[in-house]
């Protein structure tokens, strides 16, 4: 027998097997043939694997959207990954915003209040951009890659063995159908032999598939560790961003976060620009803390006396030289020669320290 004859016979056998499976599958769907059911344990394992695959894909895709909202950038990264090439480094949105702010601040003049504030904000935005880049890299390595490896590796193997199991099951049921239809003793003997062979192949494939499926529990345990790594990366990222903004807030002398969070109630909350005796304006408080003094504050700074002042907003002291404040409390304030124009000395009982003038309203 030459190679060509062997190939022709093999193709004919494969075609016959395919046709037999197709007929068996069709008759099962029409309710005209019996179907060998898998045991309950194997069915549960198959269901668990399919559920794991579906949700892993959804979580993976949405995590990619979270880390990289730009769909074009995601497509570009996907193409470079498939080509096994490193994607070119791109400036992210916080870094780009930061650079614009720095350029604008330089153009307006670093010596001006607005220019200086823009430069400080820009530097902070660039730090956030760096933290964002680190979050993406860490999450991709410790979270997305293991999920993708499961989908493209382990689950593909499971799907392949599951398909083989389905084919072996069809072969077995087709052999059982032929045995039922056999008329002669010779046909029955041949069909019985075929049933024994297909039953053995089906049982062996079912065991192989079961062993693979039982590994799903290990997959869940591995994905749990990866999830913890992802949460830790996010925690680090948000902690860095929070610290960066706290530092920026102190540099700018802006209102405390407790006030900003309730800014939607500002219609009933007094703001510096809306009160005649308030020291400074809200616009300046939110940029550099530089304040144009009212006559009251000018008088106070020129005299050596002290005045009572009401605290407008809570303030947490940044260091031991400052005095923490509570909204609506009344303290004594006075000026010291050489002190920065944005600050006064505050006194409450035996406590004393610098206080920002934007948080005070002088009392008559």
Coordinates of N, CA and C in Angstrom, one line a residue, residues 28 143 165 226:
X28 N -30.4 13.1 18.0 CA -30.5 13.5 19.5 C -31.3 14.8 19.6
X143 N -1.9 40.9 37.6 CA -3.3 40.5 37.6 C -3.8 40.1 36.2
X165 N -14.2 14.8 24.3 CA -15.2 14.0 25.0 C -16.5 13.9 24.3
X226 N -3.7 36.8 42.9 CA -3.5 37.9 41.9 C -4.5 39.0 42.2

